[in-house]
mmCIF file of C-alpha atoms in Angstrom:
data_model
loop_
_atom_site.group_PDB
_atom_site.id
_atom_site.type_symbol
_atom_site.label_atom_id
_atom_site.label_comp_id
_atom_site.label_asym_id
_atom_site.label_seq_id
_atom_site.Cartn_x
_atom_site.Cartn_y
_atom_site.Cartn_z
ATOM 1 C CA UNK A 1 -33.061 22.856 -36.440
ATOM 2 C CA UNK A 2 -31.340 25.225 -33.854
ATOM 3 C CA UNK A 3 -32.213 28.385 -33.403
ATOM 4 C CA UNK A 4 -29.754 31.032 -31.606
ATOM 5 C CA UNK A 5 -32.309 33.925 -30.385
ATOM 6 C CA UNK A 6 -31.875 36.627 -27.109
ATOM 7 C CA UNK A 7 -34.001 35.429 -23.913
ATOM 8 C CA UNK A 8 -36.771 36.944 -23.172
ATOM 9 C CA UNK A 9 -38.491 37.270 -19.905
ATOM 10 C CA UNK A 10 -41.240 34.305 -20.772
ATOM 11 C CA UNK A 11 -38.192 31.835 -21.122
ATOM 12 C CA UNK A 12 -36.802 32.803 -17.754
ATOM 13 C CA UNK A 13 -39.353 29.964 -15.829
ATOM 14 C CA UNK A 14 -37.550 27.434 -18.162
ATOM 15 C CA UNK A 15 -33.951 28.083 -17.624
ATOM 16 C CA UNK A 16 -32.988 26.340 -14.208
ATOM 17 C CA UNK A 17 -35.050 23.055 -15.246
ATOM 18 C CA UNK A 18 -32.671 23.305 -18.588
ATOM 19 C CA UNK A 19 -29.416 23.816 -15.891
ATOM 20 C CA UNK A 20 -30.717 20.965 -13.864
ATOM 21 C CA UNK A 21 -30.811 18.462 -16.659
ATOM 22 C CA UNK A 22 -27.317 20.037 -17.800
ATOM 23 C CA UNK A 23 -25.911 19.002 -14.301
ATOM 24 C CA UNK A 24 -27.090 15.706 -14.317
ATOM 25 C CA UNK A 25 -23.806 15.114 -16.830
ATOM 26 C CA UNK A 26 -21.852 15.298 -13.359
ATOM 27 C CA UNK A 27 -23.286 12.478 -12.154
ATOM 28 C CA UNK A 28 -20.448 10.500 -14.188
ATOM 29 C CA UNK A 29 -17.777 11.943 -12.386
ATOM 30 C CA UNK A 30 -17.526 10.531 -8.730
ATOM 31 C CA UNK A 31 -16.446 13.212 -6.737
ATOM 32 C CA UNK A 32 -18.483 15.924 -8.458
ATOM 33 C CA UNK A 33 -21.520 14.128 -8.642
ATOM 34 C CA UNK A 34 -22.905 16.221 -6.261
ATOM 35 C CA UNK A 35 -23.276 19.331 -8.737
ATOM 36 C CA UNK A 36 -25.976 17.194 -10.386
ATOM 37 C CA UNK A 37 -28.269 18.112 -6.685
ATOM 38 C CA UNK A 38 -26.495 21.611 -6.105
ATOM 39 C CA UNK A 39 -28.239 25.162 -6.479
ATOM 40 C CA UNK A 40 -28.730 26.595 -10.145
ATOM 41 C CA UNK A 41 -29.141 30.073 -11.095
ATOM 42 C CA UNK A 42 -32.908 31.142 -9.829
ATOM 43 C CA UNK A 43 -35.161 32.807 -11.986
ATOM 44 C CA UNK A 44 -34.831 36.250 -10.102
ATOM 45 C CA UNK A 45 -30.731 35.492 -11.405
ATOM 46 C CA UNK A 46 -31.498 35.274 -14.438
ATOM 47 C CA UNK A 47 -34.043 38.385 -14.352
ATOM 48 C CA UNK A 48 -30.546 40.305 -12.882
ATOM 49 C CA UNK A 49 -29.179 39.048 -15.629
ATOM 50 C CA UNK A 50 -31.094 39.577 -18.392
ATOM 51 C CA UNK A 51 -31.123 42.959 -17.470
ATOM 52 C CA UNK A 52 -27.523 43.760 -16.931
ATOM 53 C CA UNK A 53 -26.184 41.091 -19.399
ATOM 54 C CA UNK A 54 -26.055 39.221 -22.527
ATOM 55 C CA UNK A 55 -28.876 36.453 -22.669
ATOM 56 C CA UNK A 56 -29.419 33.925 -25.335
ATOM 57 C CA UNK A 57 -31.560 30.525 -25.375
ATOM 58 C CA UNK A 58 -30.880 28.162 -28.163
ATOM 59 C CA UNK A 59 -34.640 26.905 -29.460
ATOM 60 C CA UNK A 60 -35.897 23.632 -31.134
ATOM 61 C CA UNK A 61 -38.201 24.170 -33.895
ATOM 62 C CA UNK A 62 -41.393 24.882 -31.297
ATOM 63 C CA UNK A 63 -39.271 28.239 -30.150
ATOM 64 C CA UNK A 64 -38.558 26.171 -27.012
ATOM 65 C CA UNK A 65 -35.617 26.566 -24.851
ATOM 66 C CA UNK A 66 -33.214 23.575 -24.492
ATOM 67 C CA UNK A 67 -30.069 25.623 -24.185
ATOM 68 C CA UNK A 68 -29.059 29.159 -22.602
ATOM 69 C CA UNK A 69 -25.816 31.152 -22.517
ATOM 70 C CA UNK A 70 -25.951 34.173 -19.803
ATOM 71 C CA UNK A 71 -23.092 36.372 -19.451
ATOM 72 C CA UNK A 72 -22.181 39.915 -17.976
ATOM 73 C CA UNK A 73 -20.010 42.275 -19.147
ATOM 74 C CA UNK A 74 -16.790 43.079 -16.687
ATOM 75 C CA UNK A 75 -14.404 46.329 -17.192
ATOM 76 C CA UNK A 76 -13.569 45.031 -20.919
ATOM 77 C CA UNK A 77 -14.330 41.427 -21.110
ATOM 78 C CA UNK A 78 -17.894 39.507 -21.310
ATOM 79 C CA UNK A 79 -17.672 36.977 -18.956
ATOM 80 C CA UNK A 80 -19.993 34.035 -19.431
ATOM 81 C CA UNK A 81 -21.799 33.354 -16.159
ATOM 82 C CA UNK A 82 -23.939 30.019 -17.204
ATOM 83 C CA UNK A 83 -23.771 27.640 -20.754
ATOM 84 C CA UNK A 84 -26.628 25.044 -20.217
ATOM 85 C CA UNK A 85 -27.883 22.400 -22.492
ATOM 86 C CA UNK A 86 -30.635 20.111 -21.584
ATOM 87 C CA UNK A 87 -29.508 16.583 -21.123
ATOM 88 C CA UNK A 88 -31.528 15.338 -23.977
ATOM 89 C CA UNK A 89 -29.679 17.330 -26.287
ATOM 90 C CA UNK A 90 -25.655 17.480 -25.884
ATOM 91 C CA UNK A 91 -23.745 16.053 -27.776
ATOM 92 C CA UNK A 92 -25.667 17.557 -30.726
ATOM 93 C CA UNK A 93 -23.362 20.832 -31.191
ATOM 94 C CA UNK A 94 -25.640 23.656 -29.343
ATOM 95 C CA UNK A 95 -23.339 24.844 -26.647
ATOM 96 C CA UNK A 96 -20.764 25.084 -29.642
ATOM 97 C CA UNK A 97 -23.733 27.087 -31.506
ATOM 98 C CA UNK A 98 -24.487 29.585 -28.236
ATOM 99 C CA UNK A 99 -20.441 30.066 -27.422
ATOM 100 C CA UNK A 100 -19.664 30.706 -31.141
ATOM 101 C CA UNK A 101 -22.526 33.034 -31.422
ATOM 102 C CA UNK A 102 -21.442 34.914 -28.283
ATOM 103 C CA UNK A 103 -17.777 35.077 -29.574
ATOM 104 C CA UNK A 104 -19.465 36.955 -32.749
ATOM 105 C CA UNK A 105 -21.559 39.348 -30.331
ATOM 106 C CA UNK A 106 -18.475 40.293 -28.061
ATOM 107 C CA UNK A 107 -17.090 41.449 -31.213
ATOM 108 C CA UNK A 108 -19.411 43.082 -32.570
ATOM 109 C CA UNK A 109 -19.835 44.754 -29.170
ATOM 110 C CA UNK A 110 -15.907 45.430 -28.937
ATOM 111 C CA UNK A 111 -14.906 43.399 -26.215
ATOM 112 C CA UNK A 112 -11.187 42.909 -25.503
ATOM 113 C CA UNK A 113 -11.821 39.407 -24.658
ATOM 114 C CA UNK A 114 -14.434 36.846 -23.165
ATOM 115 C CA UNK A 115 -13.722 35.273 -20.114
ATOM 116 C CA UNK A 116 -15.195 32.015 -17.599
ATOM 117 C CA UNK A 117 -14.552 30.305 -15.147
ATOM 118 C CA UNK A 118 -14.594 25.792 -15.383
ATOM 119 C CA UNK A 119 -13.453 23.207 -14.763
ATOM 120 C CA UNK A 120 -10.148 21.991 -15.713
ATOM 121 C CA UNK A 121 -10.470 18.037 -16.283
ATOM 122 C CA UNK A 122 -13.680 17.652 -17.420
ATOM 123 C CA UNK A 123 -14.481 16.901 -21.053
ATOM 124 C CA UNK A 124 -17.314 19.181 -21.464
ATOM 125 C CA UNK A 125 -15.775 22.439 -19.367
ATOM 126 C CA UNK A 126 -11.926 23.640 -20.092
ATOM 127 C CA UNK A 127 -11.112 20.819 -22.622
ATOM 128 C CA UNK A 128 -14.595 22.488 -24.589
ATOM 129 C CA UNK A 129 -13.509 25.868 -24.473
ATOM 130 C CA UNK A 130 -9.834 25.165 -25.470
ATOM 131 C CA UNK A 131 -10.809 24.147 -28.489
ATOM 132 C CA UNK A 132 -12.580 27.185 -29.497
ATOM 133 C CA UNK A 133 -9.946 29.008 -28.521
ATOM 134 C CA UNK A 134 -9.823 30.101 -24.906
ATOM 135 C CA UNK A 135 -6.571 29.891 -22.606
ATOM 136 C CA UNK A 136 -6.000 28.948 -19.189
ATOM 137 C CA UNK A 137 -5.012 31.768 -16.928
ATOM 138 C CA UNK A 138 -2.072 31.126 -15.032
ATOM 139 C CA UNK A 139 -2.287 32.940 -11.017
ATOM 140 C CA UNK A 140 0.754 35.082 -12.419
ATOM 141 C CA UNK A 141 -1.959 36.562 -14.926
ATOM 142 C CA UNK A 142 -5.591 36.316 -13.020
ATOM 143 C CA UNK A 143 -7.253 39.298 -13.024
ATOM 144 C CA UNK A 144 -8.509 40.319 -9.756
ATOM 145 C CA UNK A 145 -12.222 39.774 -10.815
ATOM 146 C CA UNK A 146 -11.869 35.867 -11.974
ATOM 147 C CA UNK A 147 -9.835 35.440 -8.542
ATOM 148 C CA UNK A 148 -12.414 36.542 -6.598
ATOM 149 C CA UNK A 149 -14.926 34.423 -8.755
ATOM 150 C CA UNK A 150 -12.600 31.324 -8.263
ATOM 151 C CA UNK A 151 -12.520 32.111 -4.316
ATOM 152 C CA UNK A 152 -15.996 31.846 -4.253
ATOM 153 C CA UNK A 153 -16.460 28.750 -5.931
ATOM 154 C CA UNK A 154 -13.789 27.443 -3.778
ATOM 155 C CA UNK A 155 -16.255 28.478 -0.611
ATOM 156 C CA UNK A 156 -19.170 26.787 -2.464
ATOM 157 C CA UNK A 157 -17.483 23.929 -2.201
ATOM 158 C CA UNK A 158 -15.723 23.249 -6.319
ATOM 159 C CA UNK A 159 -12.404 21.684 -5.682
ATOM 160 C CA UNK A 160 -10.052 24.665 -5.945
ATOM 161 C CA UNK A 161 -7.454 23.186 -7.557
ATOM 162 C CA UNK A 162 -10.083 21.427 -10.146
ATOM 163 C CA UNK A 163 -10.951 25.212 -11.230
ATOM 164 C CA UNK A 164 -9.936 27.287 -13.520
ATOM 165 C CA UNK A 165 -9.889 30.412 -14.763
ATOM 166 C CA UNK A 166 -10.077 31.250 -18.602
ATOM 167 C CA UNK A 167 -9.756 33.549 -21.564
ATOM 168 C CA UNK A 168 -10.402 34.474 -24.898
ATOM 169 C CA UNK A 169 -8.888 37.195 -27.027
ATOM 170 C CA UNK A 170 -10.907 39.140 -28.906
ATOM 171 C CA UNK A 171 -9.932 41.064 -32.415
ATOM 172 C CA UNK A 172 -12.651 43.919 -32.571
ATOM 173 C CA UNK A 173 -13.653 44.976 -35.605
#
């Protein structure tokens, strides 16, 4: 049984390991195989994070981490910074569980609309989050924030054209 819960500051020392074993997925895919070896976000991130964001770990039975969902709120979205599931345990409907539980906060919260940025082509990124609903932004409709996110991916070394930027409406309530 899943368990949807905010991060706290003792689950911070297990979130990179979980992002590690997340990117490991990449080693499937050729020419982006090297994500699987790049940089996560550090624990002194996630600190940042936790205290200027939205934070939640998805926990197994033992309370332990194997999923995390970290996001920020920008102007009137919530953009989602990080979605990490341990390798062990995709497939099994927990970054579904964190991304529709973070829909239902942003509402609650009375955000005009979650955003991310992902990749377009790859089965578990913009494929994913079209399905619960979000839209790709074309360049005619980028904000200036998920350009500027995009442009540094595309100095990190992502493909530019493989990126992309995307949305979700929000109804607030």
């Amino acid at each position: 049984m899943i368990r949807i819960r905010p991060t706290r500051t003792g689950d911070i020392a297990l979130l990179p390991s979980i992002e590690v074993s997340a990117g490991q997925a990449f080693r499937t895919i050729p020419e982006l195989a090297w994500i699987a070896d790049d940089d996560v976000l550090s624990e002194a991130q996630h600190q940042q994070l936790l205290r200027v964001g939205y934070c939640w770990v998805a926990t197994d039975d033992g309370d332990q981490p194997v999923g995390f969902l970290a996001a920020r709120p920008c102007a009137t979205a919530l953009h989602i910074e990080e979605l990490a599931v341990a390798g062990d345990r995709q497939g099994q409907g927990i970054g579904r569980a964190l991304m529709q539980h973070v829909m239902e906060e942003a509402r609650r919260e009375a955000f005009a609309q979650l955003s991310l940025t992902t990749f377009r082509d790859v089965a578990w990124n913009a494929p994913f989050y079209a399905s619960l609903g979000f839209r790709t932004l074309d360049d005619s409709d980028m904000p200036e924030l998920l350009a500027a996110i995009l442009d540094q991916e595309a100095a990190h070394g992502f493909p530019p054209r493989s990126r992309c930027a995307m949305v979700l409406p929000l109804i607030n309530r």
